Coordinates of C-alpha atoms in Angstrom, one line a residue:
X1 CA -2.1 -11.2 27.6
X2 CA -1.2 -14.5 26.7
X3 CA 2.2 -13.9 26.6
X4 CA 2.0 -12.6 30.2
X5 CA 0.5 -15.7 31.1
X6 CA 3.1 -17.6 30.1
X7 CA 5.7 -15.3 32.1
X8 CA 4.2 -16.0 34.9
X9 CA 4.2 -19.6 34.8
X10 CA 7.4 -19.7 33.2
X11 CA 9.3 -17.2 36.3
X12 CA 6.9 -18.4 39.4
X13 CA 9.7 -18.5 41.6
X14 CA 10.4 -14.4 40.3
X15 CA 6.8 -13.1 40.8
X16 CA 6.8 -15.4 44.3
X17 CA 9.8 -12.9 45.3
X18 CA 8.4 -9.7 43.8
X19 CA 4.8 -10.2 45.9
X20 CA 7.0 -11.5 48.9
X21 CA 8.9 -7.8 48.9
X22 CA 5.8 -6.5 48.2
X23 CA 4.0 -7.4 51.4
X24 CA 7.1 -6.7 53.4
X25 CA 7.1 -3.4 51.7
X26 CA 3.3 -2.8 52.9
X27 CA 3.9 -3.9 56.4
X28 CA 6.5 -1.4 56.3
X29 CA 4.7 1.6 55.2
X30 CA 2.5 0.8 57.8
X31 CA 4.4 1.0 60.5
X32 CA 6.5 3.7 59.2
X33 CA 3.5 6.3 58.4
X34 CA 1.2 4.7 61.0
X35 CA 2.4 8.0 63.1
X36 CA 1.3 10.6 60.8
X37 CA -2.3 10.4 60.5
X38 CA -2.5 13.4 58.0
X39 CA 0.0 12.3 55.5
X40 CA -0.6 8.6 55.4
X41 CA -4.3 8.8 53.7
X42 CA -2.4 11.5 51.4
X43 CA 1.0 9.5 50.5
X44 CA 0.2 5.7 51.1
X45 CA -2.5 5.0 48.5
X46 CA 0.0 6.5 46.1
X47 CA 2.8 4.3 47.6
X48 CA 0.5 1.0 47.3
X49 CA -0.6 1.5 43.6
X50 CA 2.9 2.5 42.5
X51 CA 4.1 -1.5 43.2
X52 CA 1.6 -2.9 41.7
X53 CA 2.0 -0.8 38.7
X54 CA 5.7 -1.2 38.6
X55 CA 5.2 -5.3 38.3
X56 CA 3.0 -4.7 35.5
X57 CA 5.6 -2.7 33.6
X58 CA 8.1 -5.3 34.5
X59 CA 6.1 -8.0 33.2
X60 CA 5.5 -6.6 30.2
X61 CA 8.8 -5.5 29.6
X62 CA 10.0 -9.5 29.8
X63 CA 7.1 -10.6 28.2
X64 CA 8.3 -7.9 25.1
X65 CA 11.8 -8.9 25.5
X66 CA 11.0 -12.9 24.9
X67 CA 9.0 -12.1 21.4
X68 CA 11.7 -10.0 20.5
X69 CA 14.4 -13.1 21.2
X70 CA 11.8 -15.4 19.4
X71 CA 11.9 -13.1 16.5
X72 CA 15.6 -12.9 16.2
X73 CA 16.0 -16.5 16.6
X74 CA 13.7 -17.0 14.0
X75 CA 15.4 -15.1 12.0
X76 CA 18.7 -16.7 13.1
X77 CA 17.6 -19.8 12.2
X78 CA 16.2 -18.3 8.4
X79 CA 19.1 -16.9 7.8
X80 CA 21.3 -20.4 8.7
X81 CA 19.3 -22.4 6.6
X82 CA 19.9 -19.5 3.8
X83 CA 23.7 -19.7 3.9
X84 CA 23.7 -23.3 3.7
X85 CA 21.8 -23.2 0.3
X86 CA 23.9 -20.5 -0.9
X87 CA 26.5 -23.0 -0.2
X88 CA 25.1 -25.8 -2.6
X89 CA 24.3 -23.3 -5.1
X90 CA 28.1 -22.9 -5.2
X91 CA 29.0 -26.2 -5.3
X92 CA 26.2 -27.0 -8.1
X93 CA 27.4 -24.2 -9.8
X94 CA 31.1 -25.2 -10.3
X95 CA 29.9 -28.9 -11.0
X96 CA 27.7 -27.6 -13.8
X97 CA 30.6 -26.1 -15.0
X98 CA 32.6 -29.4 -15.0
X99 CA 30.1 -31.5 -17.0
X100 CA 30.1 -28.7 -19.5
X101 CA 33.7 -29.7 -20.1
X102 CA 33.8 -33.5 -19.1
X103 CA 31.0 -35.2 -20.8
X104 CA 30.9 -38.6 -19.0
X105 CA 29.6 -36.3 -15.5
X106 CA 25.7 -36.6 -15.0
X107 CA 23.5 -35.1 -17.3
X108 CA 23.5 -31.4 -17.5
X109 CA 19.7 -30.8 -17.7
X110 CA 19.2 -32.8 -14.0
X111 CA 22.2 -30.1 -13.0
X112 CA 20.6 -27.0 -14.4
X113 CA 17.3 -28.3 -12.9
X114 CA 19.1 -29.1 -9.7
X115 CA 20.5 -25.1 -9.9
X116 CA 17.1 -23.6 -10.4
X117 CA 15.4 -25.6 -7.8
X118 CA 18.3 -24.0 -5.4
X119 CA 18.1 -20.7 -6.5
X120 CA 14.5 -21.0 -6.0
X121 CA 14.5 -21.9 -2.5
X122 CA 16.9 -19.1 -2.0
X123 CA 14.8 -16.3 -3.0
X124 CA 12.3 -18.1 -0.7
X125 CA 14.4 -18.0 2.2
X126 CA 15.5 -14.4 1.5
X127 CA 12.1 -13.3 1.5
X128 CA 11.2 -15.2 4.6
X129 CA 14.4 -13.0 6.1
X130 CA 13.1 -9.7 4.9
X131 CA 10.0 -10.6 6.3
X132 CA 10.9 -10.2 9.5
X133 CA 12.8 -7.0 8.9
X134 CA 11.0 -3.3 8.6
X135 CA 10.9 -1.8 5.4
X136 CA 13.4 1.9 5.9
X137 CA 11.5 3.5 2.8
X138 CA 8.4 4.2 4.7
X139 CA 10.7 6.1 6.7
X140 CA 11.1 8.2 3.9
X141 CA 7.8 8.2 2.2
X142 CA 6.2 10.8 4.3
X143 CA 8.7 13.7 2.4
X144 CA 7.2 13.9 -0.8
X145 CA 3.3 12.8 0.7
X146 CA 0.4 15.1 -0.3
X147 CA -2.7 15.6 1.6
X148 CA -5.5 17.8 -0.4
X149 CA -9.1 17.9 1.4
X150 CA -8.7 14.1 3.0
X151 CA -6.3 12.7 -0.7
X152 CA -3.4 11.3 0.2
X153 CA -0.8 11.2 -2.6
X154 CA 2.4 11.6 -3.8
X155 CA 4.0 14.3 -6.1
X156 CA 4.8 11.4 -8.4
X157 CA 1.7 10.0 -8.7
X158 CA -0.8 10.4 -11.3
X159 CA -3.2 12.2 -8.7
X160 CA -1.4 15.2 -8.8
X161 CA -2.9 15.8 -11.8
X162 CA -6.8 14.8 -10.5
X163 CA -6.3 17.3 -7.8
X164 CA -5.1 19.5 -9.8
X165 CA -8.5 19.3 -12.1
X166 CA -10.1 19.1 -8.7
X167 CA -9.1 22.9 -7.9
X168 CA -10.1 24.2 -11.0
X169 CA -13.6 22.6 -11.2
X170 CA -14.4 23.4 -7.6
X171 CA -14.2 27.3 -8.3
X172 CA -17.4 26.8 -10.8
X173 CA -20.7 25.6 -10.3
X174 CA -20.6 23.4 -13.0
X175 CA -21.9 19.6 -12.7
X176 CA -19.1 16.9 -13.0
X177 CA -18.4 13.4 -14.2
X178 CA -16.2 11.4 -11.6
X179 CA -14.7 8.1 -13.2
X180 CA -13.1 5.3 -11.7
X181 CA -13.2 1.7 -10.4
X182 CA -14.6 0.8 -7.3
X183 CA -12.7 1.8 -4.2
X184 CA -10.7 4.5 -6.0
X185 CA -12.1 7.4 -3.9
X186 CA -14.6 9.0 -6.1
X187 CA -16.4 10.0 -3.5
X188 CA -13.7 11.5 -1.6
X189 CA -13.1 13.5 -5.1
X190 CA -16.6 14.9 -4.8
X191 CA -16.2 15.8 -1.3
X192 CA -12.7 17.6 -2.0
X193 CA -14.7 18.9 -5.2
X194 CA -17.3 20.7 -2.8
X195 CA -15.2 21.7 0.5
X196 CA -12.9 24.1 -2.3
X197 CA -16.5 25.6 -4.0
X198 CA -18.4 28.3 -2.6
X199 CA -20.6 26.1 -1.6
X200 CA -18.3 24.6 1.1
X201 CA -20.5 25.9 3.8
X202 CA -23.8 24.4 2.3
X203 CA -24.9 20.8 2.8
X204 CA -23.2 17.7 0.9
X205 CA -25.1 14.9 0.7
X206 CA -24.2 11.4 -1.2
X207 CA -26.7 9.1 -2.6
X208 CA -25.7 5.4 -4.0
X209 CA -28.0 5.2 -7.1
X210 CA -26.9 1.5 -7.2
X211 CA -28.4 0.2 -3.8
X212 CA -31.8 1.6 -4.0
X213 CA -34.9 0.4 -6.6
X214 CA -36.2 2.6 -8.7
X215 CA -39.4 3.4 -7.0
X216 CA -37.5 4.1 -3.5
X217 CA -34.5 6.2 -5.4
X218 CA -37.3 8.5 -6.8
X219 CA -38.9 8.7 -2.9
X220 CA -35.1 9.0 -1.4
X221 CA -34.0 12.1 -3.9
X222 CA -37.5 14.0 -4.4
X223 CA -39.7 13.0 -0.9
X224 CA -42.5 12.1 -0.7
X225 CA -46.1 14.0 0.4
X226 CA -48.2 12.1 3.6
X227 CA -50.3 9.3 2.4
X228 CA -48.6 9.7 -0.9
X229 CA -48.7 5.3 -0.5
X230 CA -48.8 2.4 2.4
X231 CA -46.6 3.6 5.3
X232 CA -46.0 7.3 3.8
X233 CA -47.2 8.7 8.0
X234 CA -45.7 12.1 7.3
X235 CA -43.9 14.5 4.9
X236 CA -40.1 13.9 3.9
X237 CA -37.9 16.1 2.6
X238 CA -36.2 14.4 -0.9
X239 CA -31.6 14.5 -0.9
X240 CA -32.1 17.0 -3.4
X241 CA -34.2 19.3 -0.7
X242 CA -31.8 18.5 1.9
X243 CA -28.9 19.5 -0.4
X244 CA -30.3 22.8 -1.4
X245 CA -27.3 25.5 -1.8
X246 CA -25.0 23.0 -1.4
X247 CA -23.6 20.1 -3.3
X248 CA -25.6 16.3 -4.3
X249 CA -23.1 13.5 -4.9
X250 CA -25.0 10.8 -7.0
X251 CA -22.6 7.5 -6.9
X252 CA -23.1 4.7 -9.7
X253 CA -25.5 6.7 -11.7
X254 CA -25.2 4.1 -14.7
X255 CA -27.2 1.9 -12.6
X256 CA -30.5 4.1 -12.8
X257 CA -33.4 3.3 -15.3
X258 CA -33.5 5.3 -18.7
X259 CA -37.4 6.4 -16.9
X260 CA -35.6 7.6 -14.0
X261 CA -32.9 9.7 -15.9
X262 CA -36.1 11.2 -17.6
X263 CA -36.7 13.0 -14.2
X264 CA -32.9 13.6 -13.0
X265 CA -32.4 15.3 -16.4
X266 CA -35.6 18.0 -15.2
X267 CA -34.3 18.6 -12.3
X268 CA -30.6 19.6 -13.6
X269 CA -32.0 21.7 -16.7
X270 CA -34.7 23.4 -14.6
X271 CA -33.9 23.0 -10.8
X272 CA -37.7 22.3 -9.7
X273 CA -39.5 18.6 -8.9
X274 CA -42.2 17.6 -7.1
X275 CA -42.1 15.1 -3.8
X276 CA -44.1 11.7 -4.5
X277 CA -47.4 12.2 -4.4
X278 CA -47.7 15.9 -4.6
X279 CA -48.6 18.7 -7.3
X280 CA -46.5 21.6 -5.6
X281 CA -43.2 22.1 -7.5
X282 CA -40.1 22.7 -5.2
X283 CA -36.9 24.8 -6.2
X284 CA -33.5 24.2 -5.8
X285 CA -30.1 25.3 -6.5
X286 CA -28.0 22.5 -6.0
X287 CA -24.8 21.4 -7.6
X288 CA -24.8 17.7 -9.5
X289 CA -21.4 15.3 -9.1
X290 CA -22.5 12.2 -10.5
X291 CA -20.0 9.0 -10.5
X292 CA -19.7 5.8 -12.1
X293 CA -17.3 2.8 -12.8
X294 CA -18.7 2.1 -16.2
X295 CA -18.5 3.1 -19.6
X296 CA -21.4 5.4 -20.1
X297 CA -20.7 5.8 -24.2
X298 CA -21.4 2.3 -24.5
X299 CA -24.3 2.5 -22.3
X300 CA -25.8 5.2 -24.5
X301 CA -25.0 3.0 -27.5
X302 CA -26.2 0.3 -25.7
X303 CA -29.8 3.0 -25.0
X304 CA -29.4 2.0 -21.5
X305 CA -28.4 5.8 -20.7
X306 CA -29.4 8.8 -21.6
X307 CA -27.1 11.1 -24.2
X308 CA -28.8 14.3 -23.1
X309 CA -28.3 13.4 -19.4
X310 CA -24.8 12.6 -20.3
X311 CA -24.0 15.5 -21.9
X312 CA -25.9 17.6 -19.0
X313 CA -23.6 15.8 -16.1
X314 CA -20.2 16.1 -18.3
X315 CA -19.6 19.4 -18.0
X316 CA -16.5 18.6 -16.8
X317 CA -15.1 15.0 -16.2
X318 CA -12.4 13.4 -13.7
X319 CA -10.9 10.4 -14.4
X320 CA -9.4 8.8 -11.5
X321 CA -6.3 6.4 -11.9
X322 CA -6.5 2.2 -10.5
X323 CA -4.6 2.0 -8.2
X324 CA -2.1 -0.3 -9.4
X325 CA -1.2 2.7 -12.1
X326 CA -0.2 4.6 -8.7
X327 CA 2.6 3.0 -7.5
X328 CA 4.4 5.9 -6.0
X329 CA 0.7 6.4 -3.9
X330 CA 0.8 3.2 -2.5
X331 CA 3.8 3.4 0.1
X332 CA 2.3 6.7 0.7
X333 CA -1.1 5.4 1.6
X334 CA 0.2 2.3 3.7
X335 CA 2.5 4.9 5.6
X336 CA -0.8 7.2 6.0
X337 CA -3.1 4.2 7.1
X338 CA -0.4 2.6 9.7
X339 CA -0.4 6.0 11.3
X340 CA -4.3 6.0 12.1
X341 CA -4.0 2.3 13.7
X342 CA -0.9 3.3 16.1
X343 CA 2.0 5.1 15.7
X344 CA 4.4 2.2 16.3
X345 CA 3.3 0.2 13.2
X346 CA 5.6 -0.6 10.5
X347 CA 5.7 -3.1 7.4
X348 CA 8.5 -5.9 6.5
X349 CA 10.3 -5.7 3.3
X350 CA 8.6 -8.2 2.2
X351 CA 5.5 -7.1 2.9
X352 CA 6.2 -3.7 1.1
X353 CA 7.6 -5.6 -1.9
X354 CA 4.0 -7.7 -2.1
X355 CA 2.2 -4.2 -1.6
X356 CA 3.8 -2.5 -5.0
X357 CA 3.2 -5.9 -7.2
X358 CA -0.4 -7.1 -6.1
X359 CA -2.5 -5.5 -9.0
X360 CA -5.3 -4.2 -6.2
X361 CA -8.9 -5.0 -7.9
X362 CA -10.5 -3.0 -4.8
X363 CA -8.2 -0.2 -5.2
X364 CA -7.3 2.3 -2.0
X365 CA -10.7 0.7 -0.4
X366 CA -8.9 -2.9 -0.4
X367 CA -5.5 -1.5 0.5
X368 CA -6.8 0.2 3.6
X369 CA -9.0 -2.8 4.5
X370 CA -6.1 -5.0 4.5
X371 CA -3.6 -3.0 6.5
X372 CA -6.4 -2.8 9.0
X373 CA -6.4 -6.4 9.0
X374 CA -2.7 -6.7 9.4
X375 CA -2.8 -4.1 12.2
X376 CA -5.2 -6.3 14.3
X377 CA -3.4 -9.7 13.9
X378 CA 0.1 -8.2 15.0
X379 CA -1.1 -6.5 17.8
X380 CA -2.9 -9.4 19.3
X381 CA 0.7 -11.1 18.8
X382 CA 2.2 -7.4 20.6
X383 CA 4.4 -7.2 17.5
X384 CA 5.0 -3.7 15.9
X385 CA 6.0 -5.1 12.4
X386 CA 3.2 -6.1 10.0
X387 CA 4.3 -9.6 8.2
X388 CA 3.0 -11.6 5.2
X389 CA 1.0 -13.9 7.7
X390 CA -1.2 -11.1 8.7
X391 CA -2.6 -10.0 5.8
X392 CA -5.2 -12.1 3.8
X393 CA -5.1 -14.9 1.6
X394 CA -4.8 -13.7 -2.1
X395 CA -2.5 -11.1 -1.4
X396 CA -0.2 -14.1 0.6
X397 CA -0.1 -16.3 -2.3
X398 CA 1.0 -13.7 -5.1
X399 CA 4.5 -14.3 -2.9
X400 CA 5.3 -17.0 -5.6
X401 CA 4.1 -14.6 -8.3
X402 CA 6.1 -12.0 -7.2
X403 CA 8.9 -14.4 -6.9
X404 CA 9.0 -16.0 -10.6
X405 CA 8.5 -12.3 -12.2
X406 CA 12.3 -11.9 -11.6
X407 CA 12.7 -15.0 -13.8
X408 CA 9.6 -14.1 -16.3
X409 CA 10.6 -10.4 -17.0
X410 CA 14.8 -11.3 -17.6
X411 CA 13.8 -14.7 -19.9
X412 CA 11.6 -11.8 -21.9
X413 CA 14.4 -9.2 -22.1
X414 CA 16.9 -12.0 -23.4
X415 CA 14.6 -13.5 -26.1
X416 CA 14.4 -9.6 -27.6
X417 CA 17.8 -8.9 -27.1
X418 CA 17.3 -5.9 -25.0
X419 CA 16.3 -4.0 -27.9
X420 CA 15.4 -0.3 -27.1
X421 CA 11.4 -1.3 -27.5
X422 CA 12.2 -4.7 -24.8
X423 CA 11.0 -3.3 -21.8
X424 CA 7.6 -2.3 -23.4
X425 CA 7.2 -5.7 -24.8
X426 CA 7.8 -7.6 -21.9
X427 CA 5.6 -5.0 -19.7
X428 CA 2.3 -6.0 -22.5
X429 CA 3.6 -9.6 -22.7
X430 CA 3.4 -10.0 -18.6
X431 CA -0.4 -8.9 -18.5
X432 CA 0.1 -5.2 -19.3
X433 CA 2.1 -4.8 -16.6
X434 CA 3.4 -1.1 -16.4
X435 CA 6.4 -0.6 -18.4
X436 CA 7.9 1.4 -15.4
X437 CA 8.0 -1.5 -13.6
X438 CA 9.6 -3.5 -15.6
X439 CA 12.1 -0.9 -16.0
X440 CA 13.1 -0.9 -12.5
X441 CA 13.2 -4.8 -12.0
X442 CA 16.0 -4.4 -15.0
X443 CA 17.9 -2.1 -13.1
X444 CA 17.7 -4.2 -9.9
X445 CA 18.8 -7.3 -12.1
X446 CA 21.7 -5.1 -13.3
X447 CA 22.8 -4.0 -10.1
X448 CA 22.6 -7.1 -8.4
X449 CA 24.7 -8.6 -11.3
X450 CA 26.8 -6.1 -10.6
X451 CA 27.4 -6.8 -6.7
X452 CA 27.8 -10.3 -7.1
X453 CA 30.4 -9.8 -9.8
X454 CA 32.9 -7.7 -7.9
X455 CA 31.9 -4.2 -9.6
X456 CA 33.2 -6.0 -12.5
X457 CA 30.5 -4.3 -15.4
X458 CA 32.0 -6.5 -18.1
X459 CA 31.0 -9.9 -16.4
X460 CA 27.8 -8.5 -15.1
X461 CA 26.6 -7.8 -18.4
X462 CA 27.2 -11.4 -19.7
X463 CA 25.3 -12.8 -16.4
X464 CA 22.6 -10.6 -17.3
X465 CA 22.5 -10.8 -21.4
X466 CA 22.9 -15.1 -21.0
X467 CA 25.0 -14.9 -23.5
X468 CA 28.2 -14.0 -25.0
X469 CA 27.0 -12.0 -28.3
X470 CA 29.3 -9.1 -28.6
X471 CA 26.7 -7.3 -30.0
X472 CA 23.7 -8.5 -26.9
X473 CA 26.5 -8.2 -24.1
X474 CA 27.3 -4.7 -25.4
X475 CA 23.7 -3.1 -24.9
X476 CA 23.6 -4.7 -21.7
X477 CA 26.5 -2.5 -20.5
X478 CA 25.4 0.5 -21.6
X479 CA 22.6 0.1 -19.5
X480 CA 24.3 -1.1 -16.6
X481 CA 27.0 1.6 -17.0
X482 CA 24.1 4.7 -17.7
X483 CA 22.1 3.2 -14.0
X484 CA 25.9 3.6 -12.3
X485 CA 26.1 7.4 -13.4
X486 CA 23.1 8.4 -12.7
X487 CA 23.6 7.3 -9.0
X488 CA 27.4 8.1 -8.6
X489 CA 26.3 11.5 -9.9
X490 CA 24.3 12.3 -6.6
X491 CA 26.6 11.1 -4.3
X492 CA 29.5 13.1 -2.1
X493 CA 32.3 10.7 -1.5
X494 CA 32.8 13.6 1.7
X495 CA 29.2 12.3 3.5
X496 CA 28.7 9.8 5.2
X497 CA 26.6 6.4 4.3
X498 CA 23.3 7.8 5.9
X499 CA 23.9 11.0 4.8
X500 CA 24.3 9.8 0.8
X501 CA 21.2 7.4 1.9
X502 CA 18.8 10.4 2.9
X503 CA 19.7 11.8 -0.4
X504 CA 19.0 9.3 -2.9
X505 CA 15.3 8.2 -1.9
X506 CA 14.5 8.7 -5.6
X507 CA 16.6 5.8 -6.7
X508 CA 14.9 3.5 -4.1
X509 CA 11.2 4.8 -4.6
X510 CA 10.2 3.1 -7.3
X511 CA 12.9 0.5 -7.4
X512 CA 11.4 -3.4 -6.3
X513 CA 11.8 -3.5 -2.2
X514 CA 14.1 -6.9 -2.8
X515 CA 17.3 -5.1 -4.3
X516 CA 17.2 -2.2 -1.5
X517 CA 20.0 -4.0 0.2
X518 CA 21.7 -4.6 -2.9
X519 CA 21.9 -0.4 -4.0
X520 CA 22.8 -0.3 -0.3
X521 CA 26.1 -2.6 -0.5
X522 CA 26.6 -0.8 -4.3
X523 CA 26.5 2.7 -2.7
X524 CA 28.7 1.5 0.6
X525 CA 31.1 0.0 -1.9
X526 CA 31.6 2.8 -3.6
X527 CA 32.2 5.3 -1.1
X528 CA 34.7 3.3 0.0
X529 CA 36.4 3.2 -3.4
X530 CA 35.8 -0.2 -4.0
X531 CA 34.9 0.9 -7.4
X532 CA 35.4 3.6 -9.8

């Protein structure tokens, strides 16, 4: 709206014209249908409405057009600034190289500090640059997406193997054990849990243990008789009435009393209670899912839980993976998620990049929270792509973070050597960081070595290693030269670019969104036998 506003005041002279032709245009109509009383009423309303309409569409259309030319010369201008630093990288580069052999230049530590600081505001810049273009591997990420009863994952992801213990419970009537952190979907497991049993055509009703006191947990699951205390006007029904023949989910059961478990544990072994206040026992046949995001070993060491209530619930028990141990699921989720807030959404590069690294401490239910977010702020801005700016703070400021990891995981490599057990180091040395990870920031450090050496694998290992060791320089090339088979072995030399690109989504999946471009220009370069 704003942005139309501006149009308008901006090209006065423009919409002057346009409602100028407009009333000639009405005067027009007039007389020319004024004739043919049937058809006018019919035609001329259609007529007037269709102007105004196409002035609206006009004006929208230039108001779309300027915030795309703001974009691009803001991008322009990014980009500019990025070239020029490149440029006294080069220069600092080659000076560095001078005082290494003429001693009397200025002191090599202010140059190396000077080269850092550079390369620094580089990666910066280049970020800044990919934020403002859309990430292609959502594109992609909808061709190996799963959807079982409302779980959205991918075949790589660790939750192929939770639904997979999903469809084998839900054929029983056994109780279950759903573990997770918060915000990992455990009810969702219980629902997918009850809409594959034969009970799917019973009730299924969820009860948060957590958020009640024990007195009004006891009146919510059992019910309660009339008069049964102050403000009890009439009989209720208890969840586990209301459930009957179908399936009770009871979320953070760790936080009920051992007193209270006394009563659950009844109600599983036998099937009968009685409401609040009453002597009549009721029967039920109800299946038990209970959930929680603590340890409940501990808690029976601890004798705040129950063993025989444990052992009653764990007939059989799901484990459900953080998040951040899902990397595959989360491009498939933010793909899945921009779909239900427009169609027309899509995430920046570096966006994506911050997506895969933030570690998630409220799991899918923080991930969905924040693209919602995003989704609101860049459409009241009529933008389609989703940038840093738009989603909150603490996931804005691990930019930096994600930024010095390059640094952090190849100083970690080079002090081991890039021995075989390196990567696994460095992955418990940076937090417990998953070695996979790692992994794949080594092979964009390698490939981006690589590029920038002229497909030259001998001098791209000795930029990577930091170091001329025969011995250091030599593993590094292995690994450099094993990542160059393994994607010149999927690639036809026959296909085109796009082609090749369709077919290699597995080398980009997992791989850190900051080197796409660089396995882009590595892929282009070999096609066209740049390289060998």
């Amino acid at each position: 709206m704003s942005v139309a506003i501006i149009y308008w005041r901006d090209d006065a002279i423009g919409v002057l014209l346009v409602v100028g032709i407009y009333g000639i245009y009405l005067i027009l109509t007039q007389l020319a249908f004024s004739y043919f009383t049937i058809i006018l009423p019919t035609v001329q309303p259609g007529l007037v409405l269709a102007v105004p309409l196409g002035v609206m569409i006009f004006v929208e259309h230039r108001a779309t057009q300027d915030l795309l030319a703001s974009i691009k010369r803001e991008k322009s201008s990014i980009e500019s600034r990025l070239r020029e630093k490149e440029l006294q990288l080069g220069l600092l580069e080659r000076e560095l190289t001078d005082e290494m052999i003429d001693p009397t230049r200025p002191s090599q530590t202010e140059l190396t500090e000077r080269v850092k600081q550079i390369k620094d505001e580089i990666r910066l810049l280049s970020s800044q640059v990919a934020d403002l273009e859309s990430d292609r591997s959502l594109m992609s990420a909808g061709q190996g997406v799963h959807q079982f009863e409302g779980i959205v994952y991918d075949r790589q992801s660790k939750m192929g193997g939770v639904v997979a213990m999903i469809d084998k419970v839900a054929r029983t009537s056994a109780n279950v054990l759903v573990f997770g952190e918060s915000g990992t979907g455990k009810e969702l497991v219980a629902k997918a849990i009850h809409k594959r049993s034969e009970r799917r055509n019973g009730p299924f009703v969820a009860v948060n243990c957590g958020a009640l006191t024990e007195t009004l947990l006891e009146t919510e699951l059992f019910g309660h008789e009339k008069g049964a205390f102050t403000g009890a006007v009439k009989d209720k029904p208890g969840r586990f009435e209301l459930a009957n023949d179908g399936t009770i989910f009871l979320d953070e059961i760790a936080e009920t009393s051992p007193a209270f478990q006394v009563k659950l544990l009844r109600v599983l072994q036998e099937g009968e209670f009685e409401r609040v206040g009453s002597v009549r026992t009721v029967k039920v046949d109800v299946r038990v899912i209970a959930a929680s995001n603590k340890n409940l070993k501990s808690l029976i060491d601890q004798k705040k839980f129950r063993e025989d209530l444990y052992y009653r619930l764990n007939v059989f028990s799901i484990e459900i993976p953080p998040l951040r141990d899902r990397l595959p699921d989360i491009a498939a989720l933010t793909a899945h998620f921009l779909r239900s807030e427009g169609h027309s959404l899509a995430v920046s590069e570096t966006v994506m990049s911050l997506l895969t690294q933030y570690r998630w401490p409220g799991n899918v239910r923080e991930l969905e929270t924040a693209i919602k977010r995003a989704a609101i702020l860049s459409k009241s801005e009529n933008r389609s792509l989703l940038r840093v700016k738009d989603f909150p703070t603490e996931i804005q400021s691990s930019v930096n973070a994600l930024l010095d990891l390059e640094d952090k995981i190849l100083d970690l490599l080079r002090s081991k050597h890039f021995s075989r057990s390196s990567i696994s180091e460095t992955a418990h040395e940076l937090g417990g960081l998953n070695r996979g990870t790692v992994g794949e920031y080594f092979r964009g450090l390698c490939l981006t070595s690589f590029f920038e050496h002229k497909w030259d694998i001998k001098s791209a290992s000795r930029a990577v290693a930091g170091t001329d060791d025969p011995e250091v320089t030599a593993r590094v090339s292995r690994k450099i030269s094993e990542y160059i088979r393994n994607l010149t072995a999927e690639i036809d030399r026959e296909e085109s670019f796009e082609e090749v690109r369709s077919h290699l989504n597995a080398k980009y999946k997992n791989l850190p969104q900051r080197y796409h471009q660089v396995l882009d220009e590595v892929v282009r370069a070999y096609l066209d036998a740049k390289w060998e």
